[in-house]
XYZ file of C-alpha atoms in Angstrom:
567
model
C -17.338 31.853 -10.891
C -18.642 31.152 -7.366
C -20.183 27.901 -8.504
C -16.801 26.738 -9.925
C -15.169 27.640 -6.595
C -17.615 25.418 -4.667
C -17.388 22.612 -7.241
C -13.597 22.500 -6.928
C -13.732 22.539 -3.119
C -16.332 19.753 -3.037
C -14.301 17.564 -5.423
C -11.078 18.159 -3.471
C -12.778 17.398 -0.125
C -14.288 14.228 -1.578
C -10.883 13.082 -2.912
C -9.196 13.815 0.421
C -11.842 11.783 2.250
C -11.334 8.931 -0.253
C -7.573 9.024 0.448
C -8.313 8.872 4.162
C -10.565 5.826 3.660
C -7.799 4.178 1.639
C -5.156 4.621 4.356
C -7.494 4.168 7.339
C -6.674 1.707 10.093
C -8.246 0.988 13.438
C -5.740 3.154 15.307
C -6.959 6.371 13.668
C -8.780 8.698 16.044
C -12.601 8.633 15.747
C -12.704 12.460 15.776
C -10.484 12.590 12.679
C -12.704 10.056 10.940
C -15.796 12.143 11.755
C -14.141 15.235 10.221
C -13.506 13.422 6.939
C -17.182 12.395 6.877
C -18.816 15.760 7.547
C -16.574 18.019 5.402
C -17.625 16.559 1.990
C -21.280 16.653 3.102
C -20.978 20.312 4.124
C -19.119 21.276 0.923
C -21.784 19.525 -1.132
C -24.321 21.673 0.695
C -22.400 24.845 -0.304
C -22.308 23.700 -3.937
C -26.025 22.972 -4.051
C -26.753 26.129 -2.047
C -25.762 28.316 -4.977
C -27.422 26.065 -7.543
C -30.971 26.205 -6.086
C -31.177 30.024 -5.829
C -33.802 31.585 -5.820
C -35.863 28.676 -4.441
C -36.177 29.596 -0.741
C -37.327 26.134 0.349
C -34.380 24.462 -1.314
C -32.052 27.080 0.155
C -33.320 26.276 3.631
C -32.544 22.584 3.042
C -29.026 23.388 1.814
C -28.401 25.560 4.888
C -29.044 22.496 7.049
C -26.346 20.572 5.102
C -23.865 23.434 5.238
C -24.118 23.930 8.980
C -23.179 20.308 9.770
C -19.556 21.425 9.502
C -20.185 24.688 11.345
C -21.709 22.898 14.348
C -19.447 19.826 14.543
C -16.135 20.479 12.728
C -14.547 22.666 15.401
C -15.796 20.301 18.123
C -14.106 17.306 16.492
C -10.917 19.274 15.785
C -10.750 20.353 19.434
C -11.273 16.783 20.661
C -8.565 15.640 18.240
C -6.168 18.281 19.602
C -6.788 17.184 23.190
C -6.060 13.558 22.249
C -2.889 14.336 20.290
C -1.616 16.634 23.058
C -2.207 13.817 25.560
C -4.700 15.841 27.599
C -7.225 13.568 29.246
C -10.831 14.736 29.599
C -13.643 12.852 31.208
C -16.222 11.206 28.984
C -18.885 13.226 30.785
C -17.340 16.515 29.640
C -16.904 15.245 26.081
C -20.529 14.125 26.008
C -21.706 17.525 27.260
C -19.743 19.252 24.503
C -21.216 16.909 21.931
C -24.746 17.604 23.234
C -24.122 21.387 22.979
C -23.000 20.988 19.337
C -26.056 18.846 18.663
C -28.380 21.425 20.223
C -26.852 24.059 17.956
C -27.439 21.853 14.939
C -31.026 21.192 16.020
C -31.530 24.963 16.017
C -30.182 24.947 12.437
C -32.776 22.341 11.507
C -35.448 24.830 12.663
C -34.624 27.191 9.775
C -37.872 27.866 7.877
C -39.936 26.943 10.911
C -38.495 29.154 13.650
C -36.473 32.340 13.932
C -34.038 31.038 16.616
C -31.193 30.576 14.093
C -32.281 32.563 11.013
C -34.925 35.240 11.467
C -35.208 35.622 7.699
C -33.501 34.747 4.417
C -34.248 36.844 1.293
C -33.117 36.446 -2.314
C -32.709 39.688 -4.284
C -31.966 39.876 -8.026
C -29.621 42.694 -9.047
C -28.072 43.025 -12.525
C -28.875 39.373 -13.382
C -27.144 38.332 -10.181
C -28.838 36.835 -7.164
C -27.793 37.864 -3.687
C -28.900 36.232 -0.420
C -29.553 38.378 2.629
C -29.824 36.682 6.017
C -30.962 38.017 9.354
C -29.461 35.901 12.134
C -31.277 34.715 15.267
C -29.823 34.463 18.750
C -28.722 30.814 18.349
C -26.421 31.903 15.542
C -24.632 34.145 18.049
C -24.537 31.252 20.502
C -22.871 29.164 17.764
C -20.115 31.777 17.385
C -19.668 31.899 21.155
C -19.345 28.108 21.378
C -16.915 28.064 18.433
C -14.736 30.674 20.123
C -14.721 28.600 23.331
C -13.676 25.491 21.359
C -10.907 27.384 19.606
C -9.630 28.870 22.885
C -9.571 25.390 24.419
C -7.797 24.018 21.348
C -5.145 26.736 21.309
C -4.558 26.331 25.063
C -4.149 22.571 24.550
C -1.682 23.162 21.717
C 0.375 25.519 23.875
C 0.391 22.911 26.638
C 1.416 20.247 24.113
C 4.508 22.235 23.146
C 5.853 21.612 26.647
C 5.260 17.848 26.485
C 8.123 15.665 25.292
C 5.841 13.011 23.803
C 4.001 15.464 21.530
C 5.449 16.393 18.139
C 5.967 20.105 17.560
C 5.422 19.509 13.850
C 1.951 18.122 14.529
C 1.160 21.023 16.853
C 2.070 23.496 14.104
C -0.136 21.624 11.639
C -3.069 21.761 14.091
C -2.595 25.476 14.720
C -3.292 26.289 11.065
C -6.957 25.070 10.792
C -7.668 26.102 14.365
C -6.742 29.743 13.788
C -8.135 29.773 10.249
C -11.532 28.534 11.474
C -12.269 31.486 13.743
C -10.896 33.894 11.136
C -13.168 32.405 8.483
C -16.354 32.704 10.545
C -15.818 36.368 11.327
C -14.629 37.305 7.812
C -17.794 35.824 6.330
C -20.079 37.526 8.834
C -18.543 40.976 8.964
C -16.401 41.401 5.821
C -17.279 39.224 2.797
C -20.699 37.627 2.686
C -20.830 36.876 -1.056
C -18.363 33.944 -1.094
C -18.106 31.529 1.838
C -14.557 30.947 3.168
C -15.502 28.030 5.442
C -15.447 25.362 2.650
C -11.854 26.367 1.886
C -10.926 26.221 5.595
C -12.562 22.779 5.847
C -10.483 21.484 2.939
C -7.386 23.032 4.503
C -8.234 21.157 7.731
C -8.496 17.907 5.785
C -5.070 18.424 4.211
C -3.475 19.184 7.577
C -5.153 16.161 9.157
C -3.980 13.842 6.375
C -0.410 14.956 7.038
C -1.002 14.441 10.758
C -2.487 10.990 10.144
C 0.622 10.021 8.162
C 2.790 11.244 11.012
C 0.668 9.532 13.647
C 0.721 6.247 11.720
C 4.383 6.010 12.783
C 3.725 7.366 16.249
C 1.069 4.728 16.884
C 2.339 1.583 18.541
C 1.649 -1.403 16.341
C -0.998 -4.062 16.251
C -2.933 -5.946 18.920
C -0.045 -8.258 19.769
C 2.271 -5.332 20.326
C -0.381 -3.532 22.366
C -0.618 -6.577 24.626
C 3.137 -6.454 25.240
C 2.926 -2.754 25.965
C -0.015 -3.091 28.323
C 1.517 -5.840 30.429
C 4.681 -3.795 30.838
C 7.141 -6.559 29.954
C 8.332 -5.092 26.678
C 9.839 -1.681 26.081
C 9.190 -0.041 22.737
C 10.979 2.850 21.030
C 9.910 4.164 17.613
C 12.041 6.261 15.252
C 11.345 7.459 11.725
C 13.426 6.558 8.695
C 15.559 9.665 9.226
C 16.339 8.372 12.740
C 14.265 10.974 14.558
C 12.670 9.915 17.848
C 8.903 9.319 17.549
C 7.569 7.569 20.611
C 8.197 5.133 23.449
C 6.115 3.292 25.991
C 6.340 3.489 29.779
C 8.522 0.384 30.040
C 11.124 1.859 27.677
C 11.057 5.152 29.564
C 11.641 3.358 32.861
C 14.645 1.534 31.365
C 15.969 4.719 29.778
C 14.855 7.674 31.952
C 16.407 10.097 29.456
C 13.458 9.340 27.125
C 11.095 11.115 29.536
C 12.682 14.406 28.531
C 13.206 13.717 24.828
C 10.959 15.680 22.483
C 9.270 13.926 19.581
C 11.178 14.475 16.279
C 14.491 14.896 18.127
C 17.363 13.224 16.159
C 18.432 10.159 18.128
C 22.041 11.286 17.738
C 21.226 14.031 20.253
C 19.904 11.643 22.924
C 22.621 11.377 25.570
C 24.020 7.889 26.314
C 21.342 6.250 24.170
C 21.382 7.645 20.632
C 24.596 5.915 19.554
C 23.336 2.593 20.907
C 19.999 2.844 19.050
C 21.782 3.981 15.891
C 24.079 0.967 16.184
C 21.099 -1.392 16.487
C 19.528 0.055 13.346
C 22.821 -0.129 11.442
C 23.180 -3.785 12.479
C 19.779 -4.435 10.940
C 20.625 -2.571 7.721
C 24.192 -3.808 7.158
C 24.415 -7.176 8.883
C 20.725 -8.175 8.754
C 21.063 -8.590 12.488
C 17.838 -7.647 14.268
C 18.779 -8.723 17.814
C 21.247 -7.167 20.213
C 21.935 -8.034 23.858
C 22.053 -4.992 26.142
C 23.713 -5.204 29.567
C 22.695 -2.892 32.415
C 25.270 -2.831 35.177
C 23.828 -2.204 38.624
C 25.541 -0.279 41.399
C 28.407 -2.512 42.605
C 27.724 -1.338 46.165
C 24.420 -3.227 46.074
C 23.814 -6.961 45.853
C 21.652 -6.584 42.750
C 22.682 -8.628 39.727
C 23.322 -7.042 36.369
C 20.330 -7.058 34.034
C 20.241 -8.111 30.386
C 17.760 -7.167 27.691
C 17.286 -8.228 24.097
C 16.786 -5.286 21.746
C 15.034 -6.345 18.528
C 14.753 -3.928 15.609
C 11.875 -4.182 13.121
C 11.271 -1.858 10.169
C 7.979 0.072 9.972
C 6.752 -0.250 6.379
C 3.677 0.606 4.359
C 4.267 -2.376 2.117
C 6.312 -0.306 -0.326
C 8.985 1.551 1.589
C 10.429 1.782 5.077
C 8.843 4.565 7.133
C 10.841 4.046 10.302
C 11.972 1.494 12.880
C 10.584 0.010 16.068
C 12.932 -1.221 18.769
C 11.486 -3.853 21.106
C 13.336 -4.322 24.389
C 12.526 -7.430 26.430
C 14.033 -8.732 29.675
C 16.508 -11.537 29.025
C 18.250 -11.548 32.405
C 17.247 -15.120 33.248
C 18.169 -16.328 29.778
C 21.605 -14.717 29.975
C 22.135 -16.119 33.470
C 21.326 -19.589 32.134
C 23.697 -19.119 29.183
C 26.415 -17.939 31.554
C 25.763 -20.940 33.779
C 26.088 -23.265 30.774
C 29.261 -21.450 29.653
C 30.758 -21.719 33.129
C 29.845 -25.394 33.300
C 31.299 -26.030 29.842
C 34.411 -24.053 30.779
C 34.789 -26.132 33.918
C 34.414 -29.346 31.923
C 36.822 -28.021 29.307
C 39.374 -27.119 31.973
C 39.017 -30.564 33.528
C 39.431 -32.255 30.132
C 42.466 -30.081 29.355
C 43.973 -30.874 32.736
C 43.380 -34.613 32.376
C 44.601 -34.576 28.791
C 47.702 -32.690 29.836
C 48.240 -35.243 32.574
C 47.908 -38.105 30.082
C 50.201 -36.356 27.590
C 52.772 -35.766 30.341
C 52.634 -39.429 31.307
C 52.906 -40.362 27.645
C 55.940 -38.120 27.137
C 57.622 -39.334 30.296
C 57.032 -42.931 29.232
C 58.630 -42.278 25.849
C 61.531 -40.383 27.420
C 61.927 -43.134 30.007
C 62.141 -45.793 27.314
C 64.676 -43.723 25.371
C 66.713 -43.159 28.538
C 66.578 -46.862 29.330
C 67.925 -47.669 25.876
C 70.619 -45.029 26.234
C 71.640 -46.592 29.545
C 72.675 -49.728 27.686
C 75.026 -47.743 25.425
C 78.363 -47.001 27.092
C 79.305 -44.335 24.596
C 76.257 -42.048 24.379
C 75.435 -40.854 27.901
C 73.118 -37.804 27.783
C 72.893 -38.016 23.988
C 69.098 -37.955 23.740
C 68.782 -34.916 26.040
C 71.461 -32.974 24.169
C 70.194 -33.776 20.679
C 66.678 -32.759 21.700
C 68.039 -29.385 22.822
C 69.935 -28.930 19.550
C 66.791 -29.784 17.548
C 64.919 -27.150 19.555
C 67.579 -24.520 18.846
C 67.479 -25.327 15.126
C 63.699 -25.195 14.659
C 63.511 -21.927 16.593
C 65.288 -20.347 13.627
C 62.794 -21.775 11.107
C 60.001 -19.175 11.094
C 58.201 -20.749 8.155
C 57.482 -23.982 10.074
C 54.160 -24.343 11.930
C 54.559 -24.116 15.701
C 52.711 -27.404 16.165
C 55.161 -29.200 13.865
C 58.132 -27.770 15.790
C 56.743 -28.883 19.152
C 56.065 -32.393 17.894
C 59.535 -32.705 16.412
C 61.139 -31.581 19.684
C 59.043 -34.126 21.554
C 59.908 -36.900 19.035
C 63.683 -36.222 19.024
C 64.470 -38.348 22.157
C 63.009 -41.379 20.360
C 65.406 -41.320 17.415
C 67.644 -44.115 18.826
C 64.923 -46.166 20.534
C 65.598 -49.003 18.072
C 68.923 -49.686 19.803
C 66.913 -51.655 22.368
C 66.997 -54.512 19.844
C 70.789 -54.425 19.372
C 72.916 -57.039 21.081
C 74.721 -55.772 24.204
C 77.997 -57.146 22.856
C 77.815 -54.612 20.066
C 76.033 -51.783 21.886
C 78.304 -51.846 24.947
C 81.591 -52.625 23.094
C 84.303 -50.325 24.529
C 86.069 -49.754 21.229
C 85.270 -49.396 17.563
C 82.838 -51.907 16.162
C 83.638 -54.013 13.110
C 81.988 -53.630 9.707
C 79.860 -56.672 10.371
C 78.792 -55.261 13.733
C 78.060 -51.911 12.075
C 75.715 -53.618 9.625
C 73.829 -55.038 12.574
C 73.872 -51.633 14.289
C 72.167 -50.078 11.233
C 69.075 -52.101 12.016
C 68.286 -49.813 14.958
C 66.696 -47.309 12.518
C 64.156 -49.705 11.031
C 63.546 -51.371 14.382
C 63.040 -47.989 15.997
C 60.387 -47.066 13.417
C 58.657 -50.417 13.983
C 58.654 -50.034 17.791
C 57.268 -46.463 17.601
C 54.609 -47.597 15.146
C 53.451 -50.271 17.602
C 53.553 -47.953 20.603
C 51.650 -45.114 18.897
C 49.366 -47.031 16.538
C 46.254 -46.157 18.583
C 47.142 -42.505 19.176
C 44.812 -39.732 17.991
C 47.802 -37.588 17.073
C 48.656 -39.150 13.725
C 51.041 -36.344 12.775
C 53.183 -36.924 15.872
C 53.248 -40.653 15.156
C 54.508 -40.052 11.587
C 57.146 -37.527 12.724
C 58.435 -39.839 15.439
C 58.633 -42.816 13.025
C 60.460 -40.727 10.394
C 62.945 -39.345 12.918
C 63.843 -42.867 14.118
C 63.801 -44.418 10.643
C 65.659 -41.843 8.547
C 67.957 -39.775 10.786
C 71.002 -41.591 9.275
C 69.984 -40.909 5.660
C 72.262 -38.500 3.769
C 71.451 -35.773 1.247
C 73.573 -37.438 -1.441
C 71.882 -40.848 -0.966
C 74.819 -42.564 0.754
C 73.019 -43.019 4.089
C 70.964 -45.860 5.514
C 68.666 -47.785 5.879
C 66.918 -46.894 2.552
C 69.544 -44.833 0.765
C 67.090 -41.964 0.360
C 68.371 -38.716 -1.100
C 67.523 -35.048 -1.087
C 63.815 -34.121 -0.590
C 62.739 -37.779 -0.381
C 64.188 -37.665 3.151
C 61.518 -36.276 5.497
C 62.344 -32.783 6.786
C 62.167 -33.882 10.416
C 64.846 -36.537 9.749
C 67.081 -33.980 7.948
C 66.911 -31.680 10.973
C 67.537 -34.596 13.377
C 70.584 -35.646 11.347
C 72.365 -32.332 11.999
C 71.657 -32.500 15.749
C 72.718 -36.181 15.934
C 76.028 -35.676 14.097
C 76.840 -32.432 15.931
C 76.480 -34.140 19.315
C 78.519 -37.141 18.174
C 81.341 -34.856 17.031
C 81.424 -32.567 20.051
C 81.169 -35.451 22.552
C 83.909 -37.800 23.750
C 83.344 -41.413 22.803
C 85.195 -44.636 23.693
C 86.711 -44.650 20.227
C 87.425 -40.889 19.869
C 88.136 -37.634 21.618
C 85.750 -34.693 21.407
C 86.324 -32.165 18.611
C 86.582 -28.433 19.150
C 83.603 -26.251 18.310
C 85.510 -24.745 15.390
C 86.313 -28.195 13.993
C 82.739 -29.386 14.465
C 81.456 -26.267 12.705
C 83.860 -26.885 9.822
C 82.733 -30.515 9.447
C 79.026 -29.581 9.558
C 79.417 -26.843 6.951
C 81.472 -29.154 4.684
C 78.668 -31.718 4.949
C 76.029 -29.310 3.634
C 74.931 -30.609 0.211
C 76.552 -33.994 0.869
C 75.429 -35.387 4.176
C 73.041 -32.593 5.140
C 70.272 -30.618 3.415
C 71.929 -27.464 1.976
C 68.732 -25.498 2.606
C 69.396 -25.985 6.345
C 72.803 -24.307 6.155
C 71.396 -20.837 6.879
C 69.359 -22.257 9.744
C 72.411 -23.921 11.271
C 74.513 -20.745 10.935
C 71.867 -18.691 12.766
C 71.555 -21.358 15.479
C 75.304 -22.032 15.835
C 76.034 -19.583 18.644
C 73.062 -20.811 20.683
C 74.172 -24.422 20.217
C 77.753 -23.685 21.289
C 76.543 -21.665 24.300
C 74.368 -24.624 25.273
C 77.284 -27.086 25.245
C 79.575 -24.643 27.042
C 76.941 -24.333 29.723
C 76.950 -28.104 30.140
C 80.734 -28.041 30.517
C 80.549 -25.443 33.273
C 77.963 -27.444 35.155
């Protein structure tokens, strides 16, 4: 039964060491590596120890294998605890401790030749069962004393580690287990049960705890050589969290940027980190949902100082083992100069854009004034239509304001094109244009030409413009504003939807102004009469779809003309 116990413990310790070799990387602590080397050797010694009974010489050799763990295991565990708990010890002290452990092991090697460790070792057969009786020398007591000192140091270090924010409480608990079990095992074997050794079981337990710790520390460790270089030169801040978004570690640069990290305990959920957790969580979510691994962070300095605001780029990278994500590392690098340059470029571009907009606006204003000036000049030749272009433009504006389904840009261009609708009259003979009374049918036929001529003139004026849509609207307004819905208009006799919309709208404004205004050949009509004529013309002269628009705009149009009368 005892032999099976030792066989199982040896096999388990060997497998655990093989797992450690498989996952090993250069960042693993040398003390942990040493533990995974000596435990299988010691457990092999225990197995062979009970297989060579009653050969005393072979037993003495097995004792020397077994006590490798007894002399060195607690030393390495204690050194590992000091490292994990971030307690610095001088190399001189570490070397002295190592020499003491080595002296103890040298005394073990004297078994069979000296009584300093074992005074005697006797095999007694009783009921077909062999028992081993040992009489210990003084160095064996020294070994227990040294082990107790190591364990006291280790426990003190663990208690100190609990108070440190950068040390994981979970790891401390895992280290407590083999540390306490070790001292218990030594004294149980010596004073309670000497038939079956407990130390091989405690050694395997230590391996299991350390494997869990190694897994945990693989996320706590800070990357490869390139990352270490960034950390050492202090330019890059680094924050590590596990896949459950628990805080793992940070470097000094990150802690200087975010002083709250100095007080944050390892394994604390980032959601509980004041003024920082939500930001880090947002960065990670950006990586997961938007595949966005970079975020610009702005730090606003005290406005009472002259210091500029600072900018940092926070990059998020997943920590993986090649199969699954174990956590996330956030790299924070200074991007103040880069952001200042971008802002400078933006300001410069904005300035250029503003200048271009201003110059363009100036050119457009000149362009519009030129067009309006030409239209006004043409109107000045016509005795009967003073102020016509200004009034019709206002009526067009009032109409399109009621047409919510039209694009704003189209409306603005139509309003701007409206003054040009009669520009073709510049080609009409003054004898006809300035005639004080009604013109004859022959003269009217000549007057009709102002539509086609107007379209031609606008085409020539605007042929090099970049605004093609405005050019087309202006041409259509001049060319087709005398077309009628029933096809009885001129110059093309277009009907219904073949008449461009802008010309259909212009037609209502043009006729309304002609009716409400006094001309050499007629008196002005009342608003009621004009309204009656316009409504009767819907479906004949005007687009019936514009009837609702006109009705909604009617009051505004009448108020506009009444305002002109009062002025």
